[in-house]
mmCIF file of C-alpha atoms in Angstrom:
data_model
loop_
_atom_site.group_PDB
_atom_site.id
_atom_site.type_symbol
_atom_site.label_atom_id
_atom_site.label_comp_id
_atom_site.label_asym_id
_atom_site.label_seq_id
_atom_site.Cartn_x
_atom_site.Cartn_y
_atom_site.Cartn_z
ATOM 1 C CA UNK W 1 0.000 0.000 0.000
ATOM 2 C CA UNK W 2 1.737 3.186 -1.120
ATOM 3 C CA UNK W 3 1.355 6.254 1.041
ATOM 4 C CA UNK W 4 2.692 8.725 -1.466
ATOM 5 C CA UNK W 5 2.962 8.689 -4.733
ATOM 6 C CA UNK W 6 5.955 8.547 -7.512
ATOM 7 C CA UNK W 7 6.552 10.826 -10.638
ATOM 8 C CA UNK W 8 9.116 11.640 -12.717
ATOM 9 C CA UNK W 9 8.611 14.777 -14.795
ATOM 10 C CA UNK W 10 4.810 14.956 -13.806
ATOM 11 C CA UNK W 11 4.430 10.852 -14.822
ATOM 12 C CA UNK W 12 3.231 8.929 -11.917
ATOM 13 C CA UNK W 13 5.024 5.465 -11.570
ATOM 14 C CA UNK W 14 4.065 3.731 -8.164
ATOM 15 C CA UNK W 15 1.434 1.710 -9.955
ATOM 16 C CA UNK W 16 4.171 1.432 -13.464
ATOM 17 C CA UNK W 17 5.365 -1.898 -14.271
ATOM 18 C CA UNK W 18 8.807 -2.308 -13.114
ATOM 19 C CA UNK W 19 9.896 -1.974 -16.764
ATOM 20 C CA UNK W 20 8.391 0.857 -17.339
ATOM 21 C CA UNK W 21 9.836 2.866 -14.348
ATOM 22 C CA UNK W 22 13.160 1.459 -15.554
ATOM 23 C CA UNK W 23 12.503 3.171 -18.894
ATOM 24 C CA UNK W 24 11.204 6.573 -17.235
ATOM 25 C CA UNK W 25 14.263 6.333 -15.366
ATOM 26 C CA UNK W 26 13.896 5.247 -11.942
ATOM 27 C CA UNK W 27 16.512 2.621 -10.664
ATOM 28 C CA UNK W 28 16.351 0.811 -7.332
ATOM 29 C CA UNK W 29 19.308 -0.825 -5.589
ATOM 30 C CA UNK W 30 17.829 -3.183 -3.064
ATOM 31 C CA UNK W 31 18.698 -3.821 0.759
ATOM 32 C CA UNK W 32 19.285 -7.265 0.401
ATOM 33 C CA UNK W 33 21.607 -7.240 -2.588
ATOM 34 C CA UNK W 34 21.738 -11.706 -2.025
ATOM 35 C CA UNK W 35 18.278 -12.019 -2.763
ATOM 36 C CA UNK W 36 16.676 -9.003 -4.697
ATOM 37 C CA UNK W 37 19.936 -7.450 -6.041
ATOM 38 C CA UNK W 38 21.989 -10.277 -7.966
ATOM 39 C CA UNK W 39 21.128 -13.596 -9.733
ATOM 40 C CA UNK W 40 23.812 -15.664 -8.224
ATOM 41 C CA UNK W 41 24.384 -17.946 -10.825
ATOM 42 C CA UNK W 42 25.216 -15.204 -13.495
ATOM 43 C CA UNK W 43 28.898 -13.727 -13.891
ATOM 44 C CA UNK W 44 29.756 -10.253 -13.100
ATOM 45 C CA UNK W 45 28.919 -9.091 -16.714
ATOM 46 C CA UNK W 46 25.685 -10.540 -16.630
ATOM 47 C CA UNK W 47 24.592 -9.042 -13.769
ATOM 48 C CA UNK W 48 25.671 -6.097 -14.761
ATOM 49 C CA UNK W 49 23.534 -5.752 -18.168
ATOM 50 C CA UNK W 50 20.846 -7.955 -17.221
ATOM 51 C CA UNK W 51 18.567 -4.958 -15.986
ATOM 52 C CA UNK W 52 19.508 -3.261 -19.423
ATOM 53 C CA UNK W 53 20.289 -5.690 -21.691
ATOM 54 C CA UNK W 54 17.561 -4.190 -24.220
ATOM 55 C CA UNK W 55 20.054 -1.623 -25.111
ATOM 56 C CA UNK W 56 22.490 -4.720 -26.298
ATOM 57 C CA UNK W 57 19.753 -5.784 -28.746
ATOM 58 C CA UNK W 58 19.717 -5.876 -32.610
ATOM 59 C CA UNK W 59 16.252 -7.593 -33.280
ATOM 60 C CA UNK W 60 16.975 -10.669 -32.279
ATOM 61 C CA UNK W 61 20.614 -10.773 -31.739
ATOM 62 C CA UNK W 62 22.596 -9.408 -28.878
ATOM 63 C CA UNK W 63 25.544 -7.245 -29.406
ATOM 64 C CA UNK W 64 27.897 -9.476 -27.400
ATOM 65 C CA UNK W 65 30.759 -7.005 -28.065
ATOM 66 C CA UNK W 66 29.254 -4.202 -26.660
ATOM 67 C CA UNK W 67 27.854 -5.819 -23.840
ATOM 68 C CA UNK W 68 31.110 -6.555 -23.032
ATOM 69 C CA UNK W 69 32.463 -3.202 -23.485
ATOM 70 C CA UNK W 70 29.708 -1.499 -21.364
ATOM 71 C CA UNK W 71 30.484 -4.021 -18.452
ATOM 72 C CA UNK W 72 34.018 -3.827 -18.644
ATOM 73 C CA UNK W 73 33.507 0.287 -18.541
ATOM 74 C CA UNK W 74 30.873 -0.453 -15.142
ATOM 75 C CA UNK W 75 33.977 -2.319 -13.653
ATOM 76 C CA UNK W 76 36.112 -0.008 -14.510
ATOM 77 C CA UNK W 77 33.939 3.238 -13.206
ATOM 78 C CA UNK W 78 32.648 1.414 -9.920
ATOM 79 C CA UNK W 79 36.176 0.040 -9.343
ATOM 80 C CA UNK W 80 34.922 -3.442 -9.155
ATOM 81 C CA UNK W 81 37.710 -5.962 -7.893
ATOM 82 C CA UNK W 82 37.313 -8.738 -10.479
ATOM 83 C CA UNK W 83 39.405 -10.604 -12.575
ATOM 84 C CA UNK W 84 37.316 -11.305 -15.105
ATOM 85 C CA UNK W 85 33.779 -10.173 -16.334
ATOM 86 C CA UNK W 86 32.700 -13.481 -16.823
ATOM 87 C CA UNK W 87 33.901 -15.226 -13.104
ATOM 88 C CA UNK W 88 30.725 -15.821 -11.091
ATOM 89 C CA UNK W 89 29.554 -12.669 -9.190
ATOM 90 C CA UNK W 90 29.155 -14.973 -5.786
ATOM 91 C CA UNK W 91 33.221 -15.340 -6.176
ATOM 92 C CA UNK W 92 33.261 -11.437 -4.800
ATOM 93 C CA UNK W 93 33.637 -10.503 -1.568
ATOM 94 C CA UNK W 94 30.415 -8.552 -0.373
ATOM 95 C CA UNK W 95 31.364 -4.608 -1.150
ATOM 96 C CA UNK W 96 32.034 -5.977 -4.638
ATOM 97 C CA UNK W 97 28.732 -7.804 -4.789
ATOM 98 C CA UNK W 98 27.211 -4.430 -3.698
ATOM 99 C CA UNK W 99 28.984 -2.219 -6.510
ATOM 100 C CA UNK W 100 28.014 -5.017 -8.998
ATOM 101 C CA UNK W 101 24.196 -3.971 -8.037
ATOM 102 C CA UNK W 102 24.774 -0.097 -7.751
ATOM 103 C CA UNK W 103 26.525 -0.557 -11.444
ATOM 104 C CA UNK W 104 23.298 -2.716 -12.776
ATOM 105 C CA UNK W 105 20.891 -0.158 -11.445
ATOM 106 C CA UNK W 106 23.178 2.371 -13.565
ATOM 107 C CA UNK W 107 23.528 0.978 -16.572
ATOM 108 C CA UNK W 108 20.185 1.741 -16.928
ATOM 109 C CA UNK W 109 20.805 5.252 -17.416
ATOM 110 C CA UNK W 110 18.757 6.180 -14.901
ATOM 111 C CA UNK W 111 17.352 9.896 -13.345
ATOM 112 C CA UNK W 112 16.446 9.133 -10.192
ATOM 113 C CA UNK W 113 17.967 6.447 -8.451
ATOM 114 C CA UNK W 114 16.825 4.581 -4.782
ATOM 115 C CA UNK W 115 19.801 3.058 -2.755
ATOM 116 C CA UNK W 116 18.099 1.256 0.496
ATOM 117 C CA UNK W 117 21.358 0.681 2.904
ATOM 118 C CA UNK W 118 23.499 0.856 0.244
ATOM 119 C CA UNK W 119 26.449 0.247 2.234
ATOM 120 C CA UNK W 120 25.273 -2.547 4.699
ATOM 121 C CA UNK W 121 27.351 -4.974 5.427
ATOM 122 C CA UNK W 122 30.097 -4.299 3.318
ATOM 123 C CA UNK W 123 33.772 -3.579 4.431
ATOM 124 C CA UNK W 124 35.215 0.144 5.439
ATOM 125 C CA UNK W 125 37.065 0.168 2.233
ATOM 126 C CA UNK W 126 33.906 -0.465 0.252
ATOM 127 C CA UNK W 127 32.094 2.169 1.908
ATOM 128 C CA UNK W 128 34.107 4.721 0.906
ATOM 129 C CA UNK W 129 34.100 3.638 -2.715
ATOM 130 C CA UNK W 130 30.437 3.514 -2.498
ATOM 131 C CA UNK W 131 30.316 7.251 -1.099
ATOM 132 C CA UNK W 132 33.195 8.572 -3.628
ATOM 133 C CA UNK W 133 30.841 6.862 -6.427
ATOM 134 C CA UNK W 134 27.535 8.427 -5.051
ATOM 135 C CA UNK W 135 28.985 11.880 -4.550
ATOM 136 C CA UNK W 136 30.449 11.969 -8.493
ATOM 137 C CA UNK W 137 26.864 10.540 -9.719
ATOM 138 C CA UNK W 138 25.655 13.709 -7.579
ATOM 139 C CA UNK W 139 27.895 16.078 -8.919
ATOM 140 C CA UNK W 140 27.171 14.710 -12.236
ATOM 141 C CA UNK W 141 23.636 15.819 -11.891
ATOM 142 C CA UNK W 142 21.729 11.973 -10.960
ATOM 143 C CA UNK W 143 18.857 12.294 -8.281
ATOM 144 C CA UNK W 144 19.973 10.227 -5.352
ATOM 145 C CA UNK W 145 17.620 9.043 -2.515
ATOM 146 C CA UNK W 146 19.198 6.855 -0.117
ATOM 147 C CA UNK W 147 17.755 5.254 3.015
ATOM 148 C CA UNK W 148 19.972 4.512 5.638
ATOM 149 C CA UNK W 149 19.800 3.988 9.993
ATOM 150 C CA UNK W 150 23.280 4.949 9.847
ATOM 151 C CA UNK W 151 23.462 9.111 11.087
ATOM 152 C CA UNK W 152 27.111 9.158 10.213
ATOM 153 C CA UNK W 153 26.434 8.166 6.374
ATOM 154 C CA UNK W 154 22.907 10.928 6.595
ATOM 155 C CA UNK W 155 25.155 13.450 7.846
ATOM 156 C CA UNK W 156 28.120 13.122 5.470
ATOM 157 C CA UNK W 157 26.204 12.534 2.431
ATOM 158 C CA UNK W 158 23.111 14.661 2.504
ATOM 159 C CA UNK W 159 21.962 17.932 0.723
ATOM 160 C CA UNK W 160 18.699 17.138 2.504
ATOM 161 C CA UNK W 161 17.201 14.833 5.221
ATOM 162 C CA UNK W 162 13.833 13.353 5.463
ATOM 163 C CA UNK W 163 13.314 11.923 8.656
ATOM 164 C CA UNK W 164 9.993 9.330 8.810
ATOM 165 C CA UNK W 165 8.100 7.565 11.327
ATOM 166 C CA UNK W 166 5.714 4.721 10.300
ATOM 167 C CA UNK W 167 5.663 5.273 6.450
ATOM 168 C CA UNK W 168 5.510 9.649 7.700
ATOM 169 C CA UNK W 169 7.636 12.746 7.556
ATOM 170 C CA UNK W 170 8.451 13.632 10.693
ATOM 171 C CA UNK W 171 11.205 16.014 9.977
ATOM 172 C CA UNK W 172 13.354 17.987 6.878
ATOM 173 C CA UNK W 173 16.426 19.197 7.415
ATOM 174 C CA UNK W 174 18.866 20.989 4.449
ATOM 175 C CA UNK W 175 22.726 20.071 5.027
ATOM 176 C CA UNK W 176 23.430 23.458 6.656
#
């Protein structure tokens, strides 16, 4: 049951498809990256492109080449710690697995895009390549909405805080 309501440039989406607020631009990066976030018996590359692997089609064929390309460049830009594109993404330790999922959700070019605990359970080094990444996609003009428990992540992160109680706003706060 949705309390508010979603819309990107005036469009509602809470009651899209889950394709269709891909395509308006709306990309979610799940809490539970084992279960919601990753299809464990896929390799790093497919996991990567499997949220946007329309963009890799020619009719009926894919273009394996640039599918390759694009995941290589995710690696690259979310300085994933991989040997290969193709080795199985449960072969990562758990930061890894987590920048895997923050790379699907942008490969699918999105506007806005939801990180829930984006940085749970993942080691101190991760963290901070998770924050570096989120502050360039900032500065680089994506909408980022993250929900976190952590006040030390809110507080270093934030150009705004909503605080909510039982699915309310309680509270706003700007960074000053």
């Amino acid at each position: 049951n949705c309390i508010g309501e979603i819309a990107i440039e005036g469009e509602r989406l809470d009651r899209a498809s889950v394709a269709r607020r891909i395509q308006r631009g709306l990309a979610l990066v799940p809490e539970d990256r084992q279960r919601e976030g990753l299809v464990q018996s896929l390799s790093v590359r497919d996991n990567l492109t499997l949220a946007s692997i329309g963009r890799f089609a020619r009719f009926f064929n894919l273009d394996l080449a640039r599918e390759a390309a694009a995941a290589r460049e995710m690696i690259r830009r979310m300085t994933i710690k991989v040997s290969s594109p193709g080795i199985e993404v449960t072969a990562l330790s758990g930061g890894n697995q987590q920048k895997v999922v923050i790379g699907k959700a942008l490969m699918t070019e999105p506007r806005v895009i939801l990180l829930d605990e984006p940085t749970r359970g993942v080691d101190v080094g991760a963290k901070m390549e998770i924050f570096r990444a989120m502050r360039h996609l900032s500065d680089e003009g994506l909408a980022i909405i993250f929900a976190t428990s952590d006040l030390k992540e809110v507080l270093g992160l934030s150009d705004r805080i909503i605080v909510m109680s039982k699915g309310r706003i309680t509270g706003e706060f700007s960074r000053g």
